[in-house]
Tab-separated table of C-alpha atoms in Angstrom:
chain	number	residue	atom	x	y	z
A	1	UNK	CA	-3.960	11.078	-7.457
A	2	UNK	CA	-5.031	7.724	-8.856
A	3	UNK	CA	-5.880	5.575	-5.840
A	4	UNK	CA	-6.570	2.482	-7.949
A	5	UNK	CA	-3.104	2.613	-9.544
A	6	UNK	CA	-1.480	3.110	-6.175
A	7	UNK	CA	-3.517	0.228	-4.776
A	8	UNK	CA	-2.475	-2.109	-7.583
A	9	UNK	CA	1.143	-1.131	-7.016
A	10	UNK	CA	0.839	-1.720	-3.262
A	11	UNK	CA	-0.573	-5.190	-3.955
A	12	UNK	CA	2.245	-5.947	-6.382
A	13	UNK	CA	4.912	-4.849	-3.889
A	14	UNK	CA	3.278	-6.850	-1.092
A	15	UNK	CA	3.157	-9.985	-3.238
A	16	UNK	CA	6.806	-9.527	-4.268
A	17	UNK	CA	7.659	-9.641	-0.563
A	18	UNK	CA	5.717	-12.906	-0.249
A	19	UNK	CA	3.247	-11.380	2.192
A	20	UNK	CA	-0.466	-11.944	2.446
A	21	UNK	CA	-2.776	-9.086	3.306
A	22	UNK	CA	-3.036	-10.608	6.786
A	23	UNK	CA	0.776	-10.671	7.147
A	24	UNK	CA	1.055	-7.026	6.158
A	25	UNK	CA	-1.825	-6.022	8.407
A	26	UNK	CA	-0.268	-7.832	11.364
A	27	UNK	CA	3.053	-6.034	10.897
A	28	UNK	CA	1.287	-2.664	10.661
A	29	UNK	CA	-1.122	-3.406	13.550
A	30	UNK	CA	-4.196	-2.821	11.388
A	31	UNK	CA	-6.894	-5.044	9.888
A	32	UNK	CA	-6.536	-7.067	6.679
A	33	UNK	CA	-9.690	-5.281	5.513
A	34	UNK	CA	-7.777	-1.987	5.569
A	35	UNK	CA	-5.103	-3.479	3.307
A	36	UNK	CA	-7.813	-4.772	0.980
A	37	UNK	CA	-9.390	-1.314	0.752
A	38	UNK	CA	-6.042	0.258	-0.086
A	39	UNK	CA	-5.332	-2.312	-2.773
A	40	UNK	CA	-8.770	-1.818	-4.341
A	41	UNK	CA	-8.348	1.969	-4.352
A	42	UNK	CA	-11.211	2.456	-1.896
A	43	UNK	CA	-9.016	4.236	0.654
A	44	UNK	CA	-5.409	5.171	1.252
A	45	UNK	CA	-3.031	4.686	4.182
A	46	UNK	CA	-3.164	7.504	6.688
A	47	UNK	CA	-0.217	9.833	6.731
A	48	UNK	CA	0.855	8.258	10.015
A	49	UNK	CA	1.012	4.815	8.358
A	50	UNK	CA	2.438	5.849	5.005
A	51	UNK	CA	6.114	5.760	6.008
A	52	UNK	CA	5.681	2.427	7.795
A	53	UNK	CA	3.993	0.966	4.698
A	54	UNK	CA	6.760	2.255	2.442
A	55	UNK	CA	9.470	0.917	4.758
A	56	UNK	CA	7.786	-2.481	4.923
A	57	UNK	CA	7.522	-2.637	1.119
A	58	UNK	CA	10.996	-1.167	0.419
A	59	UNK	CA	9.661	1.828	-1.472
A	60	UNK	CA	9.343	5.550	-0.854
A	61	UNK	CA	6.306	7.822	-0.820
A	62	UNK	CA	7.769	9.590	-3.855
A	63	UNK	CA	8.030	6.335	-5.795
A	64	UNK	CA	4.575	5.259	-4.692
A	65	UNK	CA	2.875	8.476	-5.719
A	66	UNK	CA	4.867	8.693	-8.966
A	67	UNK	CA	2.975	5.561	-10.040
A	68	UNK	CA	-0.250	7.561	-9.876
A	69	UNK	CA	1.172	10.285	-12.114
A	70	UNK	CA	2.503	7.925	-14.786
A	71	UNK	CA	0.042	7.265	-17.576
């Protein structure tokens, strides 16, 4: 799994929705620092948050993780 690719894609999807990291964090009840870590590939959403993140960004886990497989 390529966390950096996934993170870049998460950032792109968030920006397409017109959200800041703070906006996204507020909706997910987490810190903006957590969003920043995801987007930099330093960590990944927990399994418990993954579906909420995908719903918020209008994507699916399959589509999100497919990004990491594409070269």
